[in-house]
Amino acid sequence: MATEDSERFDQVDWNDFSRSGRFDLSINSIGMLLTTLPLVLLGVYDWQFIGQRTPTFEFIGLDRGLETIDFIFIFTLLLAFWYLVLPLYQNPRMTRYYWKEFKRNRPAVVSLGWLGIVFVGGLVGPLVMSAPQQELLIAYQPPVFTSVVDTTPATCVGEVMNGRCYGTWQHPLGTTQGGKDVFTMIVYGMTISMQIAFITTTIVATIGISFGTLSAYAGGWVDEIMMRFVDIILSFPTFVMFLLILYIYGGGLGMFIVVFSLFAWGGTARYIRSKSLSISEEEFIKASRISGASTYQVIRGHVVPNAASSIITNLTLLIPGFLLFEAQLAFLGIGDSTVPSWGQLISAGRSDLSFAPWIVLAPGIVLFLTILAFNFLGDALLDALNPEAEAENA
């Protein structure tokens, strides 16, 4: 009887289906709304009811403040949890399959572990470690297990033997010319790197996916105009625009993220457009259209989910470029020198390479490993989530 009562695929009333289901929210969307609401209320409280110099959490006795970029970062973390992490738990069979394919790439597994350290360090580090403070008396302390001439630091914190100052675990990676602890600055730099990674990825994904899918399904002259606009975005001198905005409004991490995100989505949009055009030729898409599904339902229910794997890998490979670009700008002295990024730390130690190379080497190695880890991760995700690409390259 159940077979007789069930509707055939080509007899589904898509109008009724869209009216009943368009505003239905999944558990993920409900969770996102419920967790975003307190964040919005906290943001309104912070911006409207307390002063700029008053810590956000002073009402509960914590001397901690949140900037606008921190609120945006938390929002992107919520998006990642509800729409990336939770679906892995909700689909254990597919998760096991993806993990089985992913762990074949040993460097990628190691890279995932390293990125996990950077992520946890960026989230937890600033909560349990005080911000690096300038102490000129302990400037140029060497890293642990190394030593420098005892006349290099003003005061040697570690042991002094045979005319040399030895490093101590109190400053495991040494200190800068201003006496700031290098290890603490690297941990705070992890937060900056994660903010760049999550926020830029969210902006690029939102604009690129929307623009690319709309262009693919609009077709005709609309598609032509949209793609020519993408060509303009891809050829636009973003560095010049950043310098202009820097001159007018001043530099900052938020400005860097906004400018480079708004001019970095063109490649993603073009990639999503080509992927959407390819998926639109599949038989199940044609069957959905014949049965009466609207363009909105086809895009939401079939195109975007089937292009998700390609989108994730494409965005993962974009992140190293943003991290490297921020480091390059900081090294050139362009931007906000108060932002404790790895690039700023490298820039601060470039004049001391001859006698204090650890100031540059420590953050430089961390930055190199992080960029390398993202590249390994992107390649492994491409093989695990999109096996057709691996077959094409074989």
Short mmCIF file of C-alpha atoms in Angstrom, two decimals:
data_model
loop_
_atom_site.label_atom_id
_atom_site.label_comp_id
_atom_site.label_asym_id
_atom_site.label_seq_id
_atom_site.Cartn_x
_atom_site.Cartn_y
_atom_site.Cartn_z
CA MET A 1 0.00 0.00 0.00
CA ALA A 2 2.87 2.37 0.77
CA THR A 3 4.13 1.92 -2.77
CA GLU A 4 0.75 2.74 -4.24
CA ASP A 5 0.35 5.90 -2.13
CA SER A 6 3.82 7.32 -2.73
CA GLU A 7 4.18 10.01 -5.37
CA ARG A 8 6.25 9.44 -8.45
CA PHE A 9 9.19 11.79 -8.97
CA ASP A 10 7.63 13.34 -12.08
CA GLN A 11 4.33 13.92 -10.25
CA VAL A 12 5.69 16.06 -7.39
CA ASP A 13 3.92 19.42 -7.08
CA TRP A 14 6.96 21.65 -6.77
CA ASN A 15 4.83 24.72 -6.12
CA ASP A 16 3.34 23.12 -3.01
CA PHE A 17 6.75 21.83 -2.03
CA SER A 18 8.33 25.29 -2.29
CA ARG A 19 5.50 26.95 -0.39
CA SER A 20 5.76 24.46 2.48
CA GLY A 21 9.51 24.15 2.65
CA ARG A 22 11.08 27.43 1.60
CA PHE A 23 10.96 28.90 5.09
CA ASP A 24 11.57 25.65 6.95
CA LEU A 25 14.80 25.87 8.92
CA SER A 26 17.16 22.98 9.47
CA ILE A 27 18.61 22.22 12.89
CA ASN A 28 21.83 23.81 11.68
CA SER A 29 20.11 27.07 10.74
CA ILE A 30 18.17 27.14 14.00
CA GLY A 31 21.38 26.59 15.96
CA MET A 32 23.09 29.33 13.97
CA LEU A 33 20.30 31.79 14.75
CA LEU A 34 20.22 30.90 18.44
CA THR A 35 23.98 31.31 18.86
CA THR A 36 24.20 34.45 16.73
CA LEU A 37 21.50 36.29 18.70
CA PRO A 38 23.56 36.56 21.94
CA LEU A 39 26.55 37.70 19.86
CA VAL A 40 24.47 40.44 18.25
CA LEU A 41 23.11 41.56 21.64
CA LEU A 42 26.64 41.64 23.06
CA GLY A 43 27.79 43.69 20.07
CA VAL A 44 24.95 46.19 20.50
CA TYR A 45 25.77 46.47 24.19
CA ASP A 46 29.45 47.00 23.43
CA TRP A 47 28.89 49.64 20.77
CA GLN A 48 26.02 51.59 22.32
CA PHE A 49 26.23 51.35 26.10
CA ILE A 50 29.91 51.28 27.06
CA GLY A 51 32.85 53.47 26.13
CA GLN A 52 35.59 52.54 23.69
CA ARG A 53 38.15 52.21 26.47
CA THR A 54 35.88 50.12 28.69
CA PRO A 55 36.42 46.33 28.40
CA THR A 56 33.48 44.47 26.92
CA PHE A 57 33.25 41.98 29.78
CA GLU A 58 33.80 44.42 32.61
CA PHE A 59 30.26 43.71 33.85
CA ILE A 60 31.37 40.21 34.89
CA GLY A 61 34.73 41.31 36.24
CA LEU A 62 36.93 40.42 33.25
CA ASP A 63 39.37 42.92 31.82
CA ARG A 64 38.74 41.77 28.26
CA GLY A 65 37.52 43.82 25.33
CA LEU A 66 36.30 42.85 21.88
CA GLU A 67 36.87 44.83 18.71
CA THR A 68 34.60 44.81 15.67
CA ILE A 69 36.85 42.31 13.94
CA ASP A 70 36.57 39.99 16.96
CA PHE A 71 32.77 39.93 16.64
CA ILE A 72 33.05 39.14 12.94
CA PHE A 73 35.60 36.42 13.70
CA ILE A 74 33.30 34.80 16.25
CA PHE A 75 30.46 34.93 13.72
CA THR A 76 32.57 33.12 11.11
CA LEU A 77 33.51 30.51 13.71
CA LEU A 78 29.81 29.89 14.33
CA LEU A 79 29.24 29.52 10.59
CA ALA A 80 32.09 27.02 10.36
CA PHE A 81 30.72 25.00 13.28
CA TRP A 82 27.08 24.81 12.19
CA TYR A 83 27.66 24.35 8.46
CA LEU A 84 31.00 22.51 8.28
CA VAL A 85 31.77 20.71 11.54
CA LEU A 86 28.27 19.66 12.61
CA PRO A 87 27.36 18.19 9.18
CA LEU A 88 30.37 15.87 9.55
CA TYR A 89 28.80 14.54 12.76
CA GLN A 90 25.37 14.34 11.15
CA ASN A 91 26.68 12.24 8.26
CA PRO A 92 29.03 9.72 9.89
CA ARG A 93 29.18 7.38 6.90
CA MET A 94 30.38 10.07 4.51
CA THR A 95 32.71 11.44 7.18
CA ARG A 96 34.36 8.04 7.60
CA TYR A 97 34.77 7.76 3.84
CA TYR A 98 36.30 11.22 3.51
CA TRP A 99 38.64 10.60 6.44
CA LYS A 100 39.74 7.29 4.95
CA GLU A 101 40.61 9.05 1.68
CA PHE A 102 42.16 12.03 3.44
CA LYS A 103 44.52 10.11 5.73
CA ARG A 104 46.19 8.46 2.75
CA ASN A 105 48.06 11.71 2.39
CA ARG A 106 50.44 11.58 5.37
CA PRO A 107 51.79 15.14 4.97
CA ALA A 108 48.20 16.40 4.98
CA VAL A 109 47.46 14.61 8.27
CA VAL A 110 50.52 16.20 9.85
CA SER A 111 49.47 19.53 8.38
CA LEU A 112 45.99 19.14 9.88
CA GLY A 113 47.59 18.57 13.28
CA TRP A 114 49.75 21.67 12.91
CA LEU A 115 46.78 23.80 11.84
CA GLY A 116 44.88 22.45 14.83
CA ILE A 117 47.68 23.72 17.09
CA VAL A 118 47.57 27.12 15.39
CA PHE A 119 43.78 27.25 15.68
CA VAL A 120 43.66 26.27 19.35
CA GLY A 121 46.61 28.52 20.14
CA GLY A 122 44.93 31.44 18.41
CA LEU A 123 41.69 30.92 20.35
CA VAL A 124 42.95 29.95 23.79
CA GLY A 125 46.34 31.68 23.88
CA PRO A 126 45.14 35.28 24.28
CA LEU A 127 42.72 34.13 27.01
CA VAL A 128 45.39 32.58 29.21
CA MET A 129 48.41 34.71 28.26
CA SER A 130 48.84 38.40 28.87
CA ALA A 131 49.57 40.59 25.88
CA PRO A 132 53.30 41.05 25.21
CA GLN A 133 54.65 44.04 27.08
CA GLN A 134 57.70 46.11 26.30
CA GLU A 135 60.53 45.66 28.84
CA LEU A 136 63.73 47.24 27.60
CA LEU A 137 65.85 45.76 30.39
CA ILE A 138 65.33 42.21 29.09
CA ALA A 139 65.76 43.00 25.38
CA TYR A 140 67.58 40.51 23.14
CA GLN A 141 67.30 37.49 25.43
CA PRO A 142 68.35 34.42 23.40
CA PRO A 143 66.08 31.39 22.93
CA VAL A 144 66.45 28.42 25.24
CA PHE A 145 69.45 26.13 24.49
CA THR A 146 71.24 29.01 22.72
CA SER A 147 73.50 31.81 23.88
CA VAL A 148 74.77 35.23 22.88
CA VAL A 149 77.60 37.46 24.06
CA ASP A 150 76.64 38.71 27.50
CA THR A 151 76.93 42.32 26.33
CA THR A 152 74.08 41.86 23.81
CA PRO A 153 71.18 41.98 26.33
CA ALA A 154 71.04 44.81 28.84
CA THR A 155 70.28 42.28 31.59
CA CYS A 156 70.67 38.53 31.18
CA VAL A 157 67.66 36.65 32.56
CA GLY A 158 69.34 33.26 32.24
CA GLU A 159 72.75 32.02 33.32
CA VAL A 160 75.95 33.82 32.38
CA MET A 161 78.92 31.52 31.76
CA ASN A 162 82.21 32.17 30.00
CA GLY A 163 81.08 35.60 28.90
CA ARG A 164 77.90 34.36 27.26
CA CYS A 165 74.23 34.80 28.18
CA TYR A 166 72.17 31.60 27.91
CA GLY A 167 68.49 31.37 27.15
CA THR A 168 65.88 30.40 29.71
CA TRP A 169 62.44 28.76 29.66
CA GLN A 170 61.06 32.04 30.94
CA HIS A 171 61.46 33.22 27.34
CA PRO A 172 61.69 30.00 25.31
CA LEU A 173 62.02 31.78 21.94
CA GLY A 174 63.87 34.83 23.24
CA THR A 175 62.81 38.46 23.26
CA THR A 176 62.78 41.33 20.78
CA GLN A 177 64.68 44.61 20.82
CA GLY A 178 61.84 46.01 22.93
CA GLY A 179 61.92 43.15 25.42
CA LYS A 180 58.70 41.56 24.17
CA ASP A 181 58.50 37.78 24.48
CA VAL A 182 58.73 36.22 21.01
CA PHE A 183 56.71 33.12 21.94
CA THR A 184 53.84 35.25 23.26
CA MET A 185 53.88 37.37 20.12
CA ILE A 186 53.76 34.24 17.94
CA VAL A 187 50.72 32.96 19.87
CA TYR A 188 48.96 36.30 19.44
CA GLY A 189 49.95 36.16 15.78
CA MET A 190 48.06 32.85 15.53
CA THR A 191 44.87 34.74 16.36
CA ILE A 192 45.56 37.26 13.59
CA SER A 193 46.23 34.46 11.10
CA MET A 194 43.01 32.66 12.02
CA GLN A 195 41.04 35.89 11.70
CA ILE A 196 42.47 36.44 8.25
CA ALA A 197 41.74 32.85 7.24
CA PHE A 198 38.14 32.63 8.49
CA ILE A 199 36.89 36.13 7.68
CA THR A 200 38.41 36.39 4.21
CA THR A 201 37.20 32.89 3.35
CA THR A 202 33.65 33.76 4.43
CA ILE A 203 33.56 36.98 2.40
CA VAL A 204 35.12 35.42 -0.69
CA ALA A 205 32.83 32.37 -0.49
CA THR A 206 29.66 34.44 -0.06
CA ILE A 207 30.34 36.79 -2.97
CA GLY A 208 32.00 34.22 -5.23
CA ILE A 209 29.35 31.52 -4.89
CA SER A 210 26.46 33.95 -5.30
CA PHE A 211 28.01 35.70 -8.28
CA GLY A 212 29.18 32.53 -10.00
CA THR A 213 25.93 30.57 -9.72
CA LEU A 214 23.83 33.58 -10.73
CA SER A 215 26.01 34.18 -13.77
CA ALA A 216 25.83 30.53 -14.82
CA TYR A 217 22.04 30.34 -14.63
CA ALA A 218 21.29 33.81 -15.97
CA GLY A 219 23.08 33.12 -19.24
CA GLY A 220 23.03 35.34 -22.29
CA TRP A 221 24.02 38.97 -22.05
CA VAL A 222 23.67 38.94 -18.25
CA ASP A 223 26.32 36.22 -18.00
CA GLU A 224 28.53 38.12 -20.44
CA ILE A 225 28.34 41.36 -18.45
CA MET A 226 28.94 39.60 -15.13
CA MET A 227 31.98 37.77 -16.45
CA ARG A 228 33.45 40.98 -17.88
CA PHE A 229 33.00 42.52 -14.44
CA VAL A 230 34.89 39.56 -12.99
CA ASP A 231 37.69 40.23 -15.48
CA ILE A 232 37.89 43.80 -14.19
CA ILE A 233 38.03 42.58 -10.58
CA LEU A 234 40.81 40.10 -11.39
CA SER A 235 42.89 42.71 -13.23
CA PHE A 236 42.33 45.52 -10.71
CA PRO A 237 45.50 46.65 -8.87
CA THR A 238 44.42 45.71 -5.36
CA PHE A 239 47.70 46.86 -3.86
CA VAL A 240 47.19 50.37 -5.23
CA MET A 241 43.64 50.45 -3.86
CA PHE A 242 44.91 49.36 -0.46
CA LEU A 243 47.53 52.13 -0.48
CA LEU A 244 44.87 54.68 -1.40
CA ILE A 245 42.54 53.57 1.40
CA LEU A 246 45.51 53.42 3.75
CA TYR A 247 46.31 57.04 2.94
CA ILE A 248 42.70 58.20 3.41
CA TYR A 249 41.44 56.12 6.33
CA GLY A 250 44.55 54.61 7.87
CA GLY A 251 45.66 51.00 7.96
CA GLY A 252 44.41 48.16 10.08
CA LEU A 253 43.75 44.45 10.00
CA GLY A 254 40.05 44.97 9.32
CA MET A 255 40.81 47.25 6.38
CA PHE A 256 43.27 44.71 4.97
CA ILE A 257 40.71 41.90 5.19
CA VAL A 258 37.92 43.95 3.61
CA VAL A 259 39.97 45.32 0.71
CA PHE A 260 41.67 42.10 -0.29
CA SER A 261 38.53 40.00 0.19
CA LEU A 262 36.46 42.31 -2.01
CA PHE A 263 39.03 41.97 -4.80
CA ALA A 264 39.84 38.27 -4.36
CA TRP A 265 36.48 36.64 -5.09
CA GLY A 266 36.76 36.89 -8.89
CA GLY A 267 38.64 33.62 -9.31
CA THR A 268 36.18 31.80 -7.06
CA ALA A 269 33.21 33.23 -8.98
CA ARG A 270 34.67 32.12 -12.32
CA TYR A 271 35.46 28.67 -10.92
CA ILE A 272 31.95 28.28 -9.46
CA ARG A 273 30.41 29.42 -12.74
CA SER A 274 32.27 26.77 -14.73
CA LYS A 275 31.42 24.14 -12.12
CA SER A 276 27.76 25.15 -12.14
CA LEU A 277 27.61 24.95 -15.93
CA SER A 278 29.13 21.46 -15.77
CA ILE A 279 26.70 20.25 -13.11
CA SER A 280 23.73 21.77 -14.95
CA GLU A 281 24.32 19.33 -17.80
CA GLU A 282 23.93 16.29 -15.55
CA GLU A 283 20.87 14.09 -16.03
CA PHE A 284 19.51 14.57 -12.50
CA ILE A 285 19.44 18.35 -13.06
CA LYS A 286 17.49 17.88 -16.29
CA ALA A 287 15.09 15.52 -14.50
CA SER A 288 14.52 18.09 -11.76
CA ARG A 289 13.71 20.78 -14.30
CA ILE A 290 11.36 18.54 -16.24
CA SER A 291 9.52 17.68 -13.01
CA GLY A 292 8.85 21.36 -12.37
CA ALA A 293 11.64 22.46 -9.98
CA SER A 294 12.41 26.16 -10.11
CA THR A 295 15.86 27.59 -10.75
CA TYR A 296 16.14 28.52 -7.06
CA GLN A 297 15.36 24.94 -6.01
CA VAL A 298 17.82 23.48 -8.51
CA ILE A 299 20.62 25.78 -7.37
CA ARG A 300 19.95 25.33 -3.64
CA GLY A 301 19.16 21.63 -3.69
CA HIS A 302 21.55 20.32 -6.35
CA VAL A 303 24.12 22.73 -7.77
CA VAL A 304 25.61 24.22 -4.59
CA PRO A 305 25.71 20.90 -2.65
CA ASN A 306 27.38 19.13 -5.57
CA ALA A 307 29.90 21.94 -6.00
CA ALA A 308 30.62 22.18 -2.27
CA SER A 309 33.70 19.96 -2.38
CA SER A 310 35.28 22.05 -5.12
CA ILE A 311 34.38 25.25 -3.29
CA ILE A 312 36.03 24.08 -0.05
CA THR A 313 39.27 23.07 -1.72
CA ASN A 314 39.40 26.25 -3.80
CA LEU A 315 38.98 28.44 -0.70
CA THR A 316 41.51 26.41 1.29
CA LEU A 317 44.15 27.13 -1.33
CA LEU A 318 43.36 30.87 -1.21
CA ILE A 319 44.19 31.27 2.49
CA PRO A 320 48.01 30.94 2.14
CA GLY A 321 47.99 33.83 -0.32
CA PHE A 322 46.26 36.11 2.18
CA LEU A 323 48.64 35.15 5.00
CA LEU A 324 51.67 35.70 2.81
CA PHE A 325 50.36 39.01 1.48
CA GLU A 326 49.76 40.33 5.00
CA ALA A 327 53.30 39.32 5.98
CA GLN A 328 54.74 41.04 2.91
CA LEU A 329 52.88 44.28 3.62
CA ALA A 330 53.94 44.20 7.26
CA PHE A 331 57.55 43.56 6.27
CA LEU A 332 57.41 46.63 4.03
CA GLY A 333 56.06 48.68 6.92
CA ILE A 334 52.62 49.12 5.33
CA GLY A 335 49.66 48.73 7.63
CA ASP A 336 49.02 48.89 11.35
CA SER A 337 52.19 48.35 13.35
CA THR A 338 50.16 47.69 16.51
CA VAL A 339 48.72 44.46 15.08
CA PRO A 340 50.78 41.59 16.57
CA SER A 341 50.97 39.55 13.37
CA TRP A 342 53.82 37.30 12.34
CA GLY A 343 54.65 39.73 9.55
CA GLN A 344 55.02 42.59 12.00
CA LEU A 345 57.32 40.49 14.17
CA ILE A 346 59.47 39.60 11.17
CA SER A 347 59.60 43.26 10.20
CA ALA A 348 60.61 44.26 13.72
CA GLY A 349 63.63 41.94 13.69
CA ARG A 350 64.99 42.53 10.21
CA SER A 351 67.47 45.16 11.46
CA ASP A 352 68.82 42.77 14.12
CA LEU A 353 69.56 39.75 11.94
CA SER A 354 73.29 39.91 12.51
CA PHE A 355 73.12 39.37 16.30
CA ALA A 356 69.49 38.42 17.08
CA PRO A 357 68.30 36.24 14.18
CA TRP A 358 65.69 34.43 16.31
CA ILE A 359 63.36 37.45 16.12
CA VAL A 360 62.95 36.81 12.39
CA LEU A 361 63.54 33.06 12.23
CA ALA A 362 60.93 32.00 14.82
CA PRO A 363 57.88 33.71 13.25
CA GLY A 364 59.27 33.08 9.77
CA ILE A 365 59.38 29.32 10.35
CA VAL A 366 55.89 29.34 11.88
CA LEU A 367 54.53 31.31 8.91
CA PHE A 368 56.26 28.97 6.45
CA LEU A 369 54.87 25.86 8.15
CA THR A 370 51.35 27.31 8.27
CA ILE A 371 51.33 28.25 4.58
CA LEU A 372 52.78 24.84 3.68
CA ALA A 373 50.16 23.12 5.84
CA PHE A 374 47.29 24.91 4.09
CA ASN A 375 48.69 23.89 0.71
CA PHE A 376 49.01 20.24 1.76
CA LEU A 377 45.53 20.36 3.27
CA GLY A 378 44.02 21.82 0.11
CA ASP A 379 45.59 19.15 -2.10
CA ALA A 380 44.42 16.36 0.20
CA LEU A 381 40.89 17.74 0.37
CA LEU A 382 40.80 17.95 -3.41
CA ASP A 383 41.68 14.26 -3.65
CA ALA A 384 39.30 13.19 -0.87
CA LEU A 385 36.27 15.32 -1.72
CA ASN A 386 36.63 15.38 -5.49
CA PRO A 387 38.05 12.05 -6.70
CA GLU A 388 37.14 12.94 -10.31
CA ALA A 389 39.86 15.60 -10.28
CA GLU A 390 42.40 13.02 -9.12
CA ALA A 391 41.33 10.68 -11.91
CA GLU A 392 41.68 13.47 -14.47
CA ASN A 393 45.18 14.31 -13.27
CA ALA A 394 46.30 10.68 -13.21
#
